[in-house]
Structure formats: structure tokens, C-alpha cells
C-alpha positions as YAML, in Angstrom:
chain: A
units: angstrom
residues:
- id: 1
  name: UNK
  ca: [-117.89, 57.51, 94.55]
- id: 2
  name: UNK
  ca: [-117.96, 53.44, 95.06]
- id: 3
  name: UNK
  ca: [-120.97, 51.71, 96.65]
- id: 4
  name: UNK
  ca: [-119.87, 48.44, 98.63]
- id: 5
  name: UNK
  ca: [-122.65, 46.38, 98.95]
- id: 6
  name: UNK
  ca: [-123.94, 43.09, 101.12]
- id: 7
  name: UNK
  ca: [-125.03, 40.14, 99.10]
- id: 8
  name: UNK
  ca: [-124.53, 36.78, 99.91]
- id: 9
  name: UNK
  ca: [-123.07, 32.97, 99.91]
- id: 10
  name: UNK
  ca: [-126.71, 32.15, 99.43]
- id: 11
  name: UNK
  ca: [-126.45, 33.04, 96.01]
- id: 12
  name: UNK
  ca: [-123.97, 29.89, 95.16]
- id: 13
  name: UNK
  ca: [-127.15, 28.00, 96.03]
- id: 14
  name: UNK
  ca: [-127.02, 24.16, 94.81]
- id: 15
  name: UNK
  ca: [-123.50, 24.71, 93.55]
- id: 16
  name: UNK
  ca: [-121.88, 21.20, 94.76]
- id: 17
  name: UNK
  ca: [-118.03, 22.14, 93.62]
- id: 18
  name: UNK
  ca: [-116.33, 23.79, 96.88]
- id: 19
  name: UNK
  ca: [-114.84, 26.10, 98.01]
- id: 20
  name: UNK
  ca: [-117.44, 28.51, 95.95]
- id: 21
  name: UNK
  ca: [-115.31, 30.90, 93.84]
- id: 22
  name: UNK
  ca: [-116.91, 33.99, 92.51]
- id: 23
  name: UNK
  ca: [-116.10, 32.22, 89.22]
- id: 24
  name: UNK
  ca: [-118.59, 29.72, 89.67]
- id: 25
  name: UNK
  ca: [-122.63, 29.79, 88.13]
- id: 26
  name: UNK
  ca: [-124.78, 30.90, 90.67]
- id: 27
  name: UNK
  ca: [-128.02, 30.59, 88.20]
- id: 28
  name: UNK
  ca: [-129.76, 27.86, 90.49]
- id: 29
  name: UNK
  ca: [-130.72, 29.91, 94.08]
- id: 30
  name: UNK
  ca: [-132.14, 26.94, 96.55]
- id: 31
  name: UNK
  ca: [-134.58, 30.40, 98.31]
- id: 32
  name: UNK
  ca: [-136.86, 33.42, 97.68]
- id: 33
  name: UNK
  ca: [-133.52, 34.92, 100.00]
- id: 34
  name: UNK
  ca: [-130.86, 33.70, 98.08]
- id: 35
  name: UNK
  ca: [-132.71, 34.82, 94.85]
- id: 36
  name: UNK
  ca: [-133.28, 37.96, 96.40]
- id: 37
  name: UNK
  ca: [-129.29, 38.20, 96.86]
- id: 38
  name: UNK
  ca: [-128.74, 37.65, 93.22]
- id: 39
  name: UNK
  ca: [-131.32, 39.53, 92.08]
- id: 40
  name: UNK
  ca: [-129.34, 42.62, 94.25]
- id: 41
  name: UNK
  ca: [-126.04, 41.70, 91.96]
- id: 42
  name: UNK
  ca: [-127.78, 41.77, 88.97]
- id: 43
  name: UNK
  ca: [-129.36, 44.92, 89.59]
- id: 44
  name: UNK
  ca: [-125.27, 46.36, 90.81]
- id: 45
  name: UNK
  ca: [-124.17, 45.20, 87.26]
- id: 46
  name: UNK
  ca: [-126.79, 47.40, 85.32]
- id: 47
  name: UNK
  ca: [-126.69, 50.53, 87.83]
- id: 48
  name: UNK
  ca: [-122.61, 50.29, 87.17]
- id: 49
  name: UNK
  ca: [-123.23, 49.92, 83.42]
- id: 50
  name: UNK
  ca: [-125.33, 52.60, 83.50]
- id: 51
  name: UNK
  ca: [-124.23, 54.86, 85.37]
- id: 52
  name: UNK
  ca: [-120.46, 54.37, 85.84]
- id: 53
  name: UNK
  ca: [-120.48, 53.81, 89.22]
- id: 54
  name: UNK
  ca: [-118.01, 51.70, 90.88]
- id: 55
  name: UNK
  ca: [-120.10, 49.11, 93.17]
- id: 56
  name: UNK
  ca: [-118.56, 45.93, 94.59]
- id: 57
  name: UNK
  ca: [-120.55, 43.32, 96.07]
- id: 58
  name: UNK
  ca: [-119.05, 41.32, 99.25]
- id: 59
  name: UNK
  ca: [-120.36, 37.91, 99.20]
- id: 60
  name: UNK
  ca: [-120.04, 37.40, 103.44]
- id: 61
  name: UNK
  ca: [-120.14, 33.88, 105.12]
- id: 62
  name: UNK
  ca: [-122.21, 33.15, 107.71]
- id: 63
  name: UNK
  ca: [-121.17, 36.12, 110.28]
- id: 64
  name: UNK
  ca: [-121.46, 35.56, 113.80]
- id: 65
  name: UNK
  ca: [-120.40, 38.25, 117.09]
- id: 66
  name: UNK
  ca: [-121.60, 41.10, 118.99]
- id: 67
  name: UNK
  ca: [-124.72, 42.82, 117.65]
- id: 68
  name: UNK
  ca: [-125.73, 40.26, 115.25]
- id: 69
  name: UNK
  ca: [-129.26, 39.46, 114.49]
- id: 70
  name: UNK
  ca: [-130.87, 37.80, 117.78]
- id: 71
  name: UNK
  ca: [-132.66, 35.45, 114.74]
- id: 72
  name: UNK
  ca: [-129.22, 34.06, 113.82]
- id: 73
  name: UNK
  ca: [-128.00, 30.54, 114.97]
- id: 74
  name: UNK
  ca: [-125.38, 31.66, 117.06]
- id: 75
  name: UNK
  ca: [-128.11, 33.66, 119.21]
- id: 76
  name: UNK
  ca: [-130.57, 31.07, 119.09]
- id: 77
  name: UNK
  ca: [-128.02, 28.41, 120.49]
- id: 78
  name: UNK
  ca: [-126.68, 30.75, 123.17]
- id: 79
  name: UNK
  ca: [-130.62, 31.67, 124.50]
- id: 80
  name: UNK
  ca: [-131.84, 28.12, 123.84]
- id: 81
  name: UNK
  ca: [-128.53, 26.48, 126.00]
- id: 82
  name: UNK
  ca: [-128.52, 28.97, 128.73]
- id: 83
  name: UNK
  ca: [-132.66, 28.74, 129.32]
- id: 84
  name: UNK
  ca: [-131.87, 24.67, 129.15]
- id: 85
  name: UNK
  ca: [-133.85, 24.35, 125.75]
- id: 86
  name: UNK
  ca: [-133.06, 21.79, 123.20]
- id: 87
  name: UNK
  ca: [-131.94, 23.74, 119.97]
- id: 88
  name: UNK
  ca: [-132.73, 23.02, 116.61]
- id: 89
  name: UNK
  ca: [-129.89, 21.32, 114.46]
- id: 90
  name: UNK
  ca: [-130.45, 20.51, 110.73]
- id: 91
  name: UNK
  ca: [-129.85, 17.43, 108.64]
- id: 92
  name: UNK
  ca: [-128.59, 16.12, 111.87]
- id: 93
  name: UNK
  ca: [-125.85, 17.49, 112.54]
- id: 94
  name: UNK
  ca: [-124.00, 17.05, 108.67]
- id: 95
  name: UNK
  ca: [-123.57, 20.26, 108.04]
- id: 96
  name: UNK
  ca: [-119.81, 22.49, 107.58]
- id: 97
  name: UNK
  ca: [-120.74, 26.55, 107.34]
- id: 98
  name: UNK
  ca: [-117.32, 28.99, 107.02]
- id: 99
  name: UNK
  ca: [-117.97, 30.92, 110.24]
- id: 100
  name: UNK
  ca: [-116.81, 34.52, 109.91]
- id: 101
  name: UNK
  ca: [-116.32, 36.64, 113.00]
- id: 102
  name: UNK
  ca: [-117.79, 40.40, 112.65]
- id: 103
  name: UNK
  ca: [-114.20, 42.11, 113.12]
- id: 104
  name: UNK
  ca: [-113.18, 40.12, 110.07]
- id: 105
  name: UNK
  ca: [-115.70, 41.07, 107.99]
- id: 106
  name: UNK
  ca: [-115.23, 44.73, 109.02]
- id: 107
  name: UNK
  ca: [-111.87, 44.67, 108.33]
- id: 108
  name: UNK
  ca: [-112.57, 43.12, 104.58]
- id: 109
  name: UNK
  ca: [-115.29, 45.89, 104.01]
- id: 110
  name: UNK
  ca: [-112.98, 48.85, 105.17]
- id: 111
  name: UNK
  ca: [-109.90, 47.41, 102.60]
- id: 112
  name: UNK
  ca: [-112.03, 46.96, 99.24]
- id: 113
  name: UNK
  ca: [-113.44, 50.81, 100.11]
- id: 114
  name: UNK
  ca: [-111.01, 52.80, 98.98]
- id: 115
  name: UNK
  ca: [-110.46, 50.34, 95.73]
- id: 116
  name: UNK
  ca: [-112.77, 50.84, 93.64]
- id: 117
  name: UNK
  ca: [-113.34, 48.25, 90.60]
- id: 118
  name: UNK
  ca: [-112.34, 50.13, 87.09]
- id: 119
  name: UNK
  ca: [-114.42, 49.59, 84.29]
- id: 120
  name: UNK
  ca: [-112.53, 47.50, 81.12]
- id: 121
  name: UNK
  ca: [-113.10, 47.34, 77.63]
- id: 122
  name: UNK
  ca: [-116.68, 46.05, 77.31]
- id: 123
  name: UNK
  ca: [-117.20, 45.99, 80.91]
- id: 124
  name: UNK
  ca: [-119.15, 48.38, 84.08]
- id: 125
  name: UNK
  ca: [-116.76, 49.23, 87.07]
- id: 126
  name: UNK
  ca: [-118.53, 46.33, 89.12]
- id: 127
  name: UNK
  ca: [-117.02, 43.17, 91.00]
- id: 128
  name: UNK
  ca: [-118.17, 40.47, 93.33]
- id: 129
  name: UNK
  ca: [-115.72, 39.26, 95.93]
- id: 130
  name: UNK
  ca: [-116.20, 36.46, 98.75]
- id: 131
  name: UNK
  ca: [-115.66, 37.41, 101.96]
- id: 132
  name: UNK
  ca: [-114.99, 34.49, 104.18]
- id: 133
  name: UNK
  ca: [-112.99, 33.07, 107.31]
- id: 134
  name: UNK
  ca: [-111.11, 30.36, 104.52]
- id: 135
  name: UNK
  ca: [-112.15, 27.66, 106.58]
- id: 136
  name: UNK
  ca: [-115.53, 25.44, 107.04]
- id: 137
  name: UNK
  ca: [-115.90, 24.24, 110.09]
- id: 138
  name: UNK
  ca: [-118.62, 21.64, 111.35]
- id: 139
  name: UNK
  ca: [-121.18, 22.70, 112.82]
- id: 140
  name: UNK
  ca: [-121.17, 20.35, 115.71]
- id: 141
  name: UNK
  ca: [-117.64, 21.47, 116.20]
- id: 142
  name: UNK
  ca: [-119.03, 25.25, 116.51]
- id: 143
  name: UNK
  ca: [-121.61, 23.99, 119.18]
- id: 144
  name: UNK
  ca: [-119.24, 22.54, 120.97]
- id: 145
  name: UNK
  ca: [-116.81, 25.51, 121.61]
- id: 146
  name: UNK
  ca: [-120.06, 27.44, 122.60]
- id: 147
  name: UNK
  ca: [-120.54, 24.74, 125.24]
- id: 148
  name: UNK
  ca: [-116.88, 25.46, 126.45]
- id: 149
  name: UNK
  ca: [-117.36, 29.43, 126.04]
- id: 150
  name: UNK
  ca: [-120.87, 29.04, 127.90]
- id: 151
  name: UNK
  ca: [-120.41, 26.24, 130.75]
- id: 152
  name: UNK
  ca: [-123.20, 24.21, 129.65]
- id: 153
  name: UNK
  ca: [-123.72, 21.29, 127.90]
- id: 154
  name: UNK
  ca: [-126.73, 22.30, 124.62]
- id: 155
  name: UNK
  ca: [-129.45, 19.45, 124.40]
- id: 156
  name: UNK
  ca: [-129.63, 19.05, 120.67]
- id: 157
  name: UNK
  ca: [-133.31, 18.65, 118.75]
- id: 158
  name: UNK
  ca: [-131.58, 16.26, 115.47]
- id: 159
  name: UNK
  ca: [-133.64, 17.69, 112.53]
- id: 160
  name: UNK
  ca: [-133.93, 17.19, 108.70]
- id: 161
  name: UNK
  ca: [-132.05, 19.75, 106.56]
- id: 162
  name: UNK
  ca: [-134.69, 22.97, 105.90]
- id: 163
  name: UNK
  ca: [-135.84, 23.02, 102.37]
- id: 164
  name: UNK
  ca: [-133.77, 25.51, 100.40]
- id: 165
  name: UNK
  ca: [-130.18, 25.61, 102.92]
- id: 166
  name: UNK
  ca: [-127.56, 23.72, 101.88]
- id: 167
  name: UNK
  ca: [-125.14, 21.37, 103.83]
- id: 168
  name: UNK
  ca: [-121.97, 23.50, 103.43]
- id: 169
  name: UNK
  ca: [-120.27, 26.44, 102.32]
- id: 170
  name: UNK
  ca: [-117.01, 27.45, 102.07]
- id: 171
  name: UNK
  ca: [-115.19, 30.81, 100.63]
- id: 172
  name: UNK
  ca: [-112.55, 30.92, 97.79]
- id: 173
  name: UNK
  ca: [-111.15, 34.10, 99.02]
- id: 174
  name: UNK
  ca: [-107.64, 34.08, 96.74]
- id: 175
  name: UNK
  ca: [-109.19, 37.10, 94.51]
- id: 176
  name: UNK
  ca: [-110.12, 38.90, 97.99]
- id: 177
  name: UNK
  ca: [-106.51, 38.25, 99.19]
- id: 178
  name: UNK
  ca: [-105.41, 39.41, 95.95]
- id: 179
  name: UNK
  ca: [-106.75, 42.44, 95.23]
- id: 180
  name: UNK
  ca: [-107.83, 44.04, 98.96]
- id: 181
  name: UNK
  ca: [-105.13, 41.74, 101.06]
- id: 182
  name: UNK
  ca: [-107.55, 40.50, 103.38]
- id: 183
  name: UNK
  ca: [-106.92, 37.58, 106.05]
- id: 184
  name: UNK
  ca: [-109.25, 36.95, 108.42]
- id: 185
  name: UNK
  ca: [-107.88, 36.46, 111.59]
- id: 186
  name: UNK
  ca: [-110.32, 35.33, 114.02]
- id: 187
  name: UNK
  ca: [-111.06, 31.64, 114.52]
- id: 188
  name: UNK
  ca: [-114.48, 29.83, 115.95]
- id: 189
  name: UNK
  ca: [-112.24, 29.04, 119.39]
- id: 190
  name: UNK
  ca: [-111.62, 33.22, 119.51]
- id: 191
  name: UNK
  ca: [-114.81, 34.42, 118.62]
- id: 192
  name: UNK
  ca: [-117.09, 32.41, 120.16]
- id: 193
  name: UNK
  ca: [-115.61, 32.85, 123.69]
- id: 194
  name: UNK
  ca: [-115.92, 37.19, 122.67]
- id: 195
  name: UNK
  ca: [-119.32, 36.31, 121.65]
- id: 196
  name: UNK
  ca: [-120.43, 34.70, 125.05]
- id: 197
  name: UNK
  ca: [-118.92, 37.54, 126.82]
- id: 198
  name: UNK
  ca: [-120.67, 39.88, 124.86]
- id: 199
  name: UNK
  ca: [-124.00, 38.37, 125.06]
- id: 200
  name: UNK
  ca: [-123.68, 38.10, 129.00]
- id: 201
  name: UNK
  ca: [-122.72, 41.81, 129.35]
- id: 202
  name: UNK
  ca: [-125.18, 43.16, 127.43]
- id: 203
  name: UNK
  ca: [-128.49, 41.01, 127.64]
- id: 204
  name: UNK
  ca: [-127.40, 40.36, 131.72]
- id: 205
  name: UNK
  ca: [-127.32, 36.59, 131.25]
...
């Protein structure tokens, strides 16, 4: 048996050193969510001791594409710029996330599943891996090829950055490549255009 399971970049919280490497701390959560995420690893590690389970966590990267969670940025901008709404951008715009399209993260799940982490001396049979697209993009940059994907221009609400996000994140994914040889393949320019389509074929817009 091996149980693959979803934390999160969350969990790096206020770390300031980037990329985030699943060597760093990730003691100082900035969320009840991010804590949550943690809290989810920590409980992996005992179950594994345990137990002897294999479990590896996959640490995904703000995932975007088809049948994604209508809550998620990516949604919100397409509804908001196709009803002509102003959408909601935090601490004005600074901000750099490592987009990750859906297929990539697929693919990354489906390659660590049939390697399971082996337990060393003094160790459980657990890991934690990133799973990222390798590159942080900025966010304005990311509106702006939804503009091109959608034919219309977003009007943009400038806000304050939300108390407990962070201005960027960004995936060391060398032990990932290592160990499961994942590359992601898709970049924003690809993936937003396949999300647009997507979104237009299925919600009629």
C-alpha cells in the first residue's frame, strides 16, 4: 500500500528564502489553512511511524485548469472579466505565485505512486515533495494572458495584501525531478488559453 496525499505550499508560510525547498522550516504557518496543511503532515509522519505505511505528501503550487474550484482566482478573474466586474488584486499587484496547470500536477501524482518512500534506520516510510511548475510568474503577467485568452481587457480593484497570504512562492522541485522525474510541461501562455476554452464550453460563456 502507499497513500499520496495533498498538502500544501501554504505550509512554507513566512519563509522569506526562495524557491521553498522541502528542506526548509515550515514551523511559522501565516493561516488556520496553512496550519491545517501542516498539521495533515505531521499527522502522515506518525500514521507512517506507526503503522509502516508508505505515505508521501505532494506539496502542489497554486493549480489552475478545468474543474478547479469556481472559489479559486483563476475562476474569479475569468467570471469577474467576462460580467465586466473589477476583480480583486492583492498588495497591488506585487505578488509572483508558481502557477501549475492541472495536467502537470496529474502527471507528478501518477509518477511518485508507484514509488513508495522506504523507511531508513531511525526513520517511517514518509516523504514530502514539492510539486510545482519551476517557475513564479507575476501575477499581473498571469492576468494579462487571461486578457489575451479571453478578449477583454479585466478592470483591476488594487488591494492590500490579505492577512495571512504571502507575496510569492516558488517550488524547489530538484528532489521531485530526482526521485519521480517529473517536468512540468505546461506554461501560463498554454494553460490559460485551455482554461478559457474550457470555461466557455462548459459554463456556456
Amino acid at each position: 500500500d502507499h497513500c499520496v496525499y495533498a498538502p500544501s505550499s501554504s505550509v512554507y508560510g513566512g519563509n522569506t528564502k526562495l524557491p521553498f525547498s522541502i528542506k526548509d522550516a515550515v514551523d511559522t504557518p501565516l493561516s488556520v489553512y496553512a496550519a491545517t496543511k501542516r498539521s495533515m503532515e505531521l499527522f502522515a509522519h506518525s500514521y507512517s511511524h506507526i503503522y509502516a505505511m508508505p505515505l508521501t505528501g505532494l506539496r502542489f503550487f497554486t493549480v489552475y485548469g478545468p474543474w478547479g474550484r469556481p472559489d479559486m482566482a483563476a475562476f474569479i478573474f475569468i467570471r469577474k472579466i467576462l460580467a465586466g466586474e473589477p476583480i480583486p488584486v492583492f498588495n497591488n499587484g506585487n505578488m509572483r505565485r508558481d502557477f501549475t496547470y492541472i495536467d502537470d500536477i496529474v502527471a507528478g501524482v501518477l509518477a511518485c505512486l508507484d514509488k513508495p518512500p522506504v523507511a531508513q534506520e531511525g526513520s517511517a516510510p514518509n516523504r514530502v515533495y514539492n510539486l510545482g511548475n519551476n517557475n513564479a510568474e507575476p501575477l499581473m503577467r498571469f492576468i494579462s494572458v487571461l486578457e489575451d485568452a479571453l478578449g477583454q481587457k479585466a478592470e483591476i480593484d488594487f488591494q492590500p495584501l490579505q492577512t495571512g497570504d504571502v507575496p510569492e512562492t516558488s517550488a524547489d522541485i530538484s528532489e521531485t525531478q530526482r526521485d519521480f522525474g517529473f517536468e512540468p510541461k505546461t506554461t501560463i501562455d498554454e494553460g490559460l488559453p485551455r482554461l478559457v476554452a474550457w470555461y466557455r464550453e462548459y459554463y456556456g460563456a
